[in-house]
Tab-separated table of C-alpha atoms and ligand atoms in Angstrom:
chain	number	residue	atom	x	y	z
A	1	MET	CA	98.401	35.720	111.881
A	2	ARG	CA	99.067	35.186	108.174
A	3	PRO	CA	102.292	36.647	106.764
A	4	ARG	CA	101.897	40.028	105.098
A	5	VAL	CA	103.102	40.443	101.519
A	6	VAL	CA	103.488	43.659	99.545
A	7	VAL	CA	102.717	43.339	95.833
A	8	TYR	CA	104.194	46.412	94.140
A	9	LYS	CA	103.312	45.655	90.522
A	10	ASP	CA	99.945	44.488	89.230
A	11	LEU	CA	99.790	40.680	88.988
A	12	PRO	CA	97.568	38.541	86.751
A	13	PRO	CA	94.423	37.721	88.806
A	14	ALA	CA	95.245	34.000	89.041
A	15	GLN	CA	98.654	34.742	90.540
A	16	ARG	CA	97.296	37.324	92.917
A	17	ALA	CA	94.698	34.752	94.036
A	18	ARG	CA	97.407	32.166	94.767
A	19	LEU	CA	99.115	34.651	97.042
A	20	ALA	CA	95.856	35.808	98.634
A	21	GLU	CA	95.016	32.201	99.614
A	22	ARG	CA	98.072	32.160	101.836
A	23	PHE	CA	99.041	35.702	102.750
A	24	ASP	CA	97.536	39.083	103.595
A	25	LEU	CA	98.266	41.268	100.588
A	26	THR	CA	98.767	44.989	100.184
A	27	CYS	CA	98.783	45.705	96.455
A	28	PHE	CA	100.088	48.601	94.367
A	29	ASP	CA	100.328	48.876	90.594
A	30	GLY	CA	103.742	50.495	90.534
A	31	ILE	CA	105.114	52.936	93.064
A	32	ASP	CA	104.978	56.685	92.507
A	33	ASP	CA	104.877	59.867	94.562
A	34	ALA	CA	101.156	59.451	95.153
A	35	ASN	CA	101.378	56.019	96.816
A	36	ARG	CA	104.947	55.984	98.159
A	37	ALA	CA	103.978	56.729	101.766
A	38	ALA	CA	101.403	53.912	101.747
A	39	PHE	CA	103.994	51.578	100.212
A	40	TYR	CA	106.505	52.405	102.948
A	41	ALA	CA	103.827	51.869	105.596
A	42	ALA	CA	103.000	48.441	104.145
A	43	LEU	CA	106.684	47.468	104.073
A	44	ALA	CA	106.952	48.003	107.813
A	45	ASP	CA	105.025	44.760	108.436
A	46	ALA	CA	105.852	42.860	105.253
A	47	GLU	CA	107.428	39.405	105.369
A	48	GLY	CA	107.395	39.133	101.573
A	49	MET	CA	107.521	41.494	98.616
A	50	ILE	CA	106.978	40.883	94.921
A	51	GLY	CA	106.969	43.120	91.855
A	52	ALA	CA	109.234	44.530	89.170
A	53	SER	CA	111.013	47.661	87.960
A	54	LEU	CA	111.736	49.128	91.397
A	55	LYS	CA	115.064	50.041	92.937
A	56	VAL	CA	115.284	47.901	96.066
A	57	ASP	CA	118.315	49.342	97.787
A	58	ALA	CA	119.564	49.324	101.389
A	59	PRO	CA	117.432	52.314	102.541
A	60	LEU	CA	114.300	50.716	101.091
A	61	LEU	CA	115.099	47.360	102.667
A	62	ALA	CA	115.611	49.107	106.000
A	63	ARG	CA	111.921	50.027	105.831
A	64	ALA	CA	111.065	46.312	105.797
A	65	PRO	CA	112.550	44.976	109.044
A	66	LYS	CA	110.444	41.792	109.002
A	67	LEU	CA	111.185	40.878	105.373
A	68	ARG	CA	111.942	37.155	104.889
A	69	ALA	CA	111.716	36.796	101.079
A	70	ALA	CA	111.513	38.883	97.905
A	71	ALA	CA	110.614	38.004	94.321
A	72	THR	CA	111.175	39.976	91.146
A	73	ILE	CA	109.141	39.400	87.988
A	74	SER	CA	112.253	39.606	85.837
A	75	VAL	CA	115.329	37.592	85.065
A	76	GLY	CA	117.558	40.599	85.775
A	77	PHE	CA	118.023	41.604	89.408
A	78	ASP	CA	120.381	44.541	89.044
A	79	THR	CA	117.903	46.857	90.796
A	80	PHE	CA	118.365	44.903	94.055
A	81	ASP	CA	121.061	45.403	96.660
A	82	LEU	CA	122.246	41.792	96.877
A	83	ASP	CA	124.801	42.550	99.616
A	84	THR	CA	122.120	43.828	101.952
A	85	LEU	CA	119.834	40.906	101.105
A	86	ARG	CA	122.657	38.444	101.783
A	87	ALA	CA	123.614	40.117	105.053
A	88	ARG	CA	120.019	39.737	106.212
A	89	GLY	CA	119.619	36.221	104.787
A	90	ILE	CA	116.716	37.282	102.554
A	91	PRO	CA	116.339	35.121	99.407
A	92	LEU	CA	115.507	36.892	96.144
A	93	CYS	CA	113.600	34.800	93.582
A	94	HIS	CA	113.733	35.695	89.874
A	95	THR	CA	112.381	34.315	86.595
A	96	PRO	CA	115.009	32.877	84.234
A	97	GLY	CA	114.094	30.571	81.360
A	98	VAL	CA	110.470	31.438	80.681
A	99	LEU	CA	111.349	34.646	78.817
A	100	THR	CA	114.323	33.372	76.814
A	101	ASP	CA	112.586	32.795	73.466
A	102	THR	CA	110.447	35.908	73.748
A	103	VAL	CA	113.455	38.163	74.292
A	104	ALA	CA	115.332	36.389	71.476
A	105	ASP	CA	112.396	37.087	69.154
A	106	LEU	CA	112.623	40.788	69.959
A	107	VAL	CA	116.366	40.811	69.285
A	108	LEU	CA	115.707	39.415	65.814
A	109	ALA	CA	112.949	41.989	65.321
A	110	LEU	CA	115.390	44.796	66.170
A	111	MET	CA	118.065	43.376	63.878
A	112	LEU	CA	115.631	43.076	60.987
A	113	ALA	CA	113.973	46.446	61.600
A	114	ALA	CA	117.291	48.294	61.829
A	115	ALA	CA	118.837	46.513	58.842
A	116	ARG	CA	115.816	46.825	56.550
A	117	ARG	CA	114.803	50.266	57.872
A	118	VAL	CA	111.297	49.036	58.631
A	119	VAL	CA	110.455	51.904	60.974
A	120	GLU	CA	111.744	54.657	58.674
A	121	LEU	CA	109.958	53.163	55.665
A	122	ASN	CA	106.763	52.761	57.643
A	123	ALA	CA	106.905	56.437	58.682
A	124	MET	CA	107.656	57.514	55.104
A	125	MET	CA	104.653	55.588	53.766
A	126	LYS	CA	102.277	56.748	56.461
A	127	ALA	CA	103.328	60.328	55.733
A	128	GLY	CA	102.062	59.773	52.166
A	129	ARG	CA	105.534	60.052	50.675
A	130	TRP	CA	105.477	56.805	48.630
A	131	THR	CA	104.972	58.372	45.260
A	132	GLU	CA	107.327	56.272	43.137
A	133	SER	CA	109.375	53.098	43.292
A	134	VAL	CA	111.798	53.591	46.170
A	135	GLY	CA	115.383	54.392	45.253
A	136	GLU	CA	118.740	53.605	46.732
A	137	GLU	CA	118.410	56.198	49.474
A	138	TRP	CA	115.899	53.869	51.149
A	139	PHE	CA	117.765	50.609	50.663
A	140	GLY	CA	118.721	48.529	53.672
A	141	VAL	CA	121.326	45.841	54.242
A	142	ASP	CA	121.006	42.067	54.424
A	143	VAL	CA	120.723	40.113	57.624
A	144	HIS	CA	120.999	36.628	56.132
A	145	HIS	CA	124.456	35.113	55.807
A	146	ARG	CA	126.073	38.024	57.672
A	147	THR	CA	128.146	37.696	60.832
A	148	LEU	CA	126.431	37.912	64.193
A	149	GLY	CA	128.665	38.949	67.091
A	150	LEU	CA	127.175	38.176	70.484
A	151	VAL	CA	128.559	39.810	73.590
A	152	GLY	CA	127.289	37.305	76.149
A	153	MET	CA	126.310	33.720	75.355
A	154	GLY	CA	123.853	32.826	78.102
A	155	ARG	CA	120.390	31.399	77.576
A	156	ILE	CA	119.135	34.347	75.538
A	157	GLY	CA	122.363	34.590	73.546
A	158	GLN	CA	121.985	30.937	72.573
A	159	ALA	CA	118.345	31.458	71.577
A	160	VAL	CA	119.399	34.385	69.354
A	161	ALA	CA	122.261	32.337	67.889
A	162	ARG	CA	119.849	29.480	67.100
A	163	ARG	CA	117.505	31.776	65.188
A	164	ALA	CA	120.340	33.590	63.422
A	165	HIS	CA	122.266	30.487	62.407
A	166	HIS	CA	119.491	28.062	61.529
A	167	GLY	CA	116.990	30.649	60.296
A	168	PHE	CA	119.199	33.211	58.570
A	169	GLY	CA	122.343	31.248	57.781
A	170	MET	CA	124.414	33.653	59.865
A	171	ASP	CA	127.932	32.997	60.995
A	172	VAL	CA	127.991	33.284	64.808
A	173	ILE	CA	130.931	34.603	66.795
A	174	TYR	CA	130.788	35.525	70.467
A	175	HIS	CA	132.565	36.674	73.552
A	176	ASN	CA	131.595	35.302	76.939
A	177	THR	CA	133.187	34.840	80.359
A	178	ARG	CA	133.877	31.259	79.240
A	179	PRO	CA	133.494	29.391	75.948
A	180	VAL	CA	130.159	27.625	75.551
A	181	PRO	CA	130.919	24.292	73.780
A	182	GLU	CA	127.219	23.490	73.308
A	183	ALA	CA	126.801	26.736	71.314
A	184	ASP	CA	129.902	25.941	69.269
A	185	ALA	CA	128.457	22.509	68.451
A	186	ALA	CA	124.881	23.637	67.806
A	187	PHE	CA	125.471	26.838	65.824
A	188	GLY	CA	129.089	26.556	64.678
A	189	ALA	CA	129.702	29.483	67.026
A	190	ARG	CA	133.262	30.633	67.678
A	191	HIS	CA	134.424	32.084	70.993
A	192	LEU	CA	136.771	35.019	70.344
A	193	PRO	CA	138.272	37.962	72.229
A	194	LEU	CA	135.816	40.832	72.633
A	195	ASP	CA	137.722	43.201	70.351
A	196	THR	CA	137.780	40.575	67.584
A	197	VAL	CA	134.031	39.999	67.901
A	198	LEU	CA	133.420	43.749	67.695
A	199	ALA	CA	135.700	44.149	64.678
A	200	GLU	CA	134.320	41.200	62.674
A	201	ALA	CA	130.578	41.346	63.366
A	202	ASP	CA	127.993	42.880	61.035
A	203	PHE	CA	125.527	42.785	63.927
A	204	VAL	CA	126.833	43.328	67.443
A	205	VAL	CA	124.267	42.121	69.977
A	206	VAL	CA	124.834	42.787	73.666
A	207	LEU	CA	123.185	40.309	76.023
A	208	LEU	CA	125.124	40.740	79.248
A	209	PRO	CA	123.683	40.935	82.743
A	210	LEU	CA	124.365	44.245	84.471
A	211	ARG	CA	127.061	43.525	87.039
A	212	PRO	CA	129.684	45.910	88.443
A	213	GLY	CA	132.326	44.701	85.950
A	214	ASN	CA	129.994	45.251	82.983
A	215	VAL	CA	129.025	48.877	83.542
A	216	ARG	CA	129.660	50.858	80.332
A	217	ILE	CA	131.707	47.966	78.979
A	218	ILE	CA	130.763	49.121	75.471
A	219	ASP	CA	132.358	52.562	75.354
A	220	ALA	CA	133.714	54.911	72.681
A	221	ALA	CA	136.809	52.741	72.116
A	222	LYS	CA	134.596	49.677	71.599
A	223	PHE	CA	132.360	51.479	69.101
A	224	ALA	CA	135.518	52.547	67.275
A	225	ARG	CA	136.470	48.851	66.896
A	226	MET	CA	133.203	48.066	65.080
A	227	LYS	CA	132.725	48.166	61.305
A	228	ARG	CA	131.269	51.418	59.976
A	229	SER	CA	128.496	49.225	58.568
A	230	ALA	CA	127.816	47.565	61.955
A	231	ILE	CA	124.357	47.419	63.452
A	232	PHE	CA	124.380	47.520	67.244
A	233	ILE	CA	121.635	45.885	69.310
A	234	ASN	CA	121.171	46.210	73.061
A	235	ALA	CA	118.456	44.135	74.709
A	236	ALA	CA	120.320	43.627	77.998
A	237	ARG	CA	120.582	46.705	80.192
A	238	GLY	CA	121.201	50.330	79.187
A	239	LYS	CA	124.034	50.734	81.649
A	240	VAL	CA	126.277	48.157	79.946
A	241	VAL	CA	126.743	50.780	77.226
A	242	ASP	CA	128.161	54.284	77.430
A	243	GLU	CA	125.055	55.910	76.004
A	244	ALA	CA	126.735	59.233	75.168
A	245	ALA	CA	129.437	57.336	73.228
A	246	MET	CA	126.750	55.329	71.425
A	247	ILE	CA	124.893	58.502	70.435
A	248	ALA	CA	128.147	59.972	69.101
A	249	ALA	CA	128.921	56.767	67.166
A	250	LEU	CA	125.452	56.742	65.601
A	251	SER	CA	125.592	60.453	64.778
A	252	ASP	CA	129.023	60.581	63.173
A	253	GLY	CA	128.857	57.354	61.156
A	254	THR	CA	131.192	55.298	63.360
A	255	ILE	CA	128.472	52.633	63.098
A	256	ARG	CA	125.478	52.349	60.799
A	257	ALA	CA	122.451	51.884	63.053
A	258	ALA	CA	121.135	50.590	66.355
A	259	GLY	CA	118.165	48.647	67.688
A	260	LEU	CA	117.587	49.386	71.351
A	261	ASP	CA	115.246	47.933	73.956
A	262	VAL	CA	117.045	49.293	77.017
A	263	PHE	CA	118.452	52.651	78.049
A	264	GLU	CA	120.638	54.215	80.689
A	265	THR	CA	117.603	55.997	82.151
A	266	GLU	CA	114.193	54.359	81.860
A	267	PRO	CA	111.727	55.613	80.823
A	268	LEU	CA	113.976	57.296	78.255
A	269	PRO	CA	113.634	61.090	78.665
A	270	PRO	CA	111.773	62.585	75.668
A	271	GLU	CA	114.679	64.961	75.025
A	272	SER	CA	117.132	62.065	74.456
A	273	PRO	CA	119.045	62.568	71.184
A	274	LEU	CA	118.397	58.869	70.474
A	275	LEU	CA	114.785	59.691	69.650
A	276	ALA	CA	115.835	62.109	66.905
A	277	LEU	CA	118.249	59.758	65.154
A	278	PRO	CA	116.709	58.124	62.054
A	279	ASN	CA	119.150	55.219	62.294
A	280	VAL	CA	117.858	54.182	65.722
A	281	VAL	CA	114.995	51.762	66.232
A	282	ALA	CA	113.902	52.156	69.844
A	283	VAL	CA	111.351	50.195	71.863
A	284	PRO	CA	110.504	50.760	75.552
A	285	HIS	CA	112.082	47.768	77.367
A	286	VAL	CA	109.644	45.220	76.013
A	287	GLY	CA	111.949	42.223	75.528
A	288	SER	CA	109.719	39.945	77.585
A	289	ALA	CA	106.479	41.847	76.993
A	290	THR	CA	104.078	39.321	75.537
A	291	ALA	CA	100.990	38.366	77.504
A	292	ALA	CA	101.955	34.687	77.665
A	293	THR	CA	105.501	35.347	78.794
A	294	ARG	CA	104.620	37.996	81.362
A	295	ASP	CA	102.026	35.555	82.789
A	296	ALA	CA	104.653	32.820	82.968
A	297	MET	CA	107.108	35.189	84.651
A	298	ALA	CA	104.526	36.256	87.221
A	299	ALA	CA	103.677	32.601	87.939
A	300	LEU	CA	107.345	31.719	88.427
A	301	ALA	CA	107.960	34.680	90.722
A	302	VAL	CA	104.867	33.761	92.777
A	303	ASP	CA	106.046	30.115	92.965
A	304	GLY	CA	109.365	31.357	94.332
A	305	LEU	CA	107.844	33.669	96.916
A	306	ILE	CA	105.415	31.010	98.161
A	307	ASP	CA	108.213	28.448	98.425
A	308	ALA	CA	110.500	30.823	100.279
A	309	LEU	CA	107.856	32.024	102.738
A	310	GLU	CA	106.711	28.435	103.374
A	311	GLY	CA	110.258	27.255	104.032
A	312	ARG	CA	111.029	25.401	100.796
A	313	ARG	CA	114.099	26.284	98.733
A	314	PRO	CA	112.931	28.283	95.681
A	315	THR	CA	114.043	26.941	92.289
A	316	HIS	CA	115.446	30.216	90.971
A	317	LEU	CA	117.467	32.240	93.433
A	318	ALA	CA	119.365	35.354	92.388
A	319	ASP	CA	121.955	34.573	95.044
A	320	PRO	CA	121.927	30.811	95.742
A	321	GLU	CA	124.268	31.222	98.722
A	322	VAL	CA	121.450	32.844	100.682
A	323	TRP	CA	119.753	29.420	100.834
A	324	ALA	CA	122.811	27.207	101.160
B	401	DGY	C1	114.121	41.015	82.705
B	401	DGY	O1	113.388	40.045	82.956
B	401	DGY	O2	115.128	41.258	83.349
B	401	DGY	C2	113.679	41.892	81.621
B	401	DGY	O3	114.578	42.882	81.321
B	401	DGY	C3	112.353	42.518	82.036
B	401	DGY	O4	111.563	42.565	80.915
């Protein structure tokens, strides 16, 4: 009998076909109350699972006693219980690399939109309120030749630094678990203590993975370290920031503005104060959301799942020790 695989997020047809050639598929386009029972029933026989944006915790994994491999169509894997996966020897494949430039592009878009007030000005114009040459009350601030402070200097951080330094002449400072000499050489970047980065940056960009030590790492005290003119960008995970502290900082002028792709709760509840703040540019977790990149991510996740289920070591493992 062919292995059974549960697909819990719609895949591009070509990727679904690659799986269907080898495995018996049960497919869902996202899991909700209407299909949850069918999803649980499918997990009971599943040897593989693939999808995105689902909390895969110990109770869920307990519903999949035959599971041998999982793949997530994302670089982040914070929604998975890695301890349980490791204890059961289940490899989790993810999709680093193929989304790096796409996410970096969105970071620049958020920086530019927040600094130049693109969204506010667009709303003003579309409301028919452009009746005379705009005055100072609508002016923005420059991005070029300002200081970019990166919290996290991984692949995406380096792609943002490249754009900022070579494209906008920005000075790049950063804090990371370790200095990154290649970034220092390529972008003149300087590795500094976190508080110094926060205090000196005109743009503070958080690009940290969500790990236990990073939860709410940017809290009220960290916002207080930033310049009052600082623009804060989060394209990592909502939970690395204390969202209530961020809302307070944006409301009382502790910082100037924010560009946000990620939130503590997603989808962001419509009553969130963030949606009422004019100095917030918010987009719904779309860092990697271009057709080409999402296709590439799906292909990479499918590659990983096929490799794992057919006994080959997948190239991108969330927890490499599982396939030592
Ligand atoms: C990722 O890949 O982790 C992104 O956040 C999903 O778009």
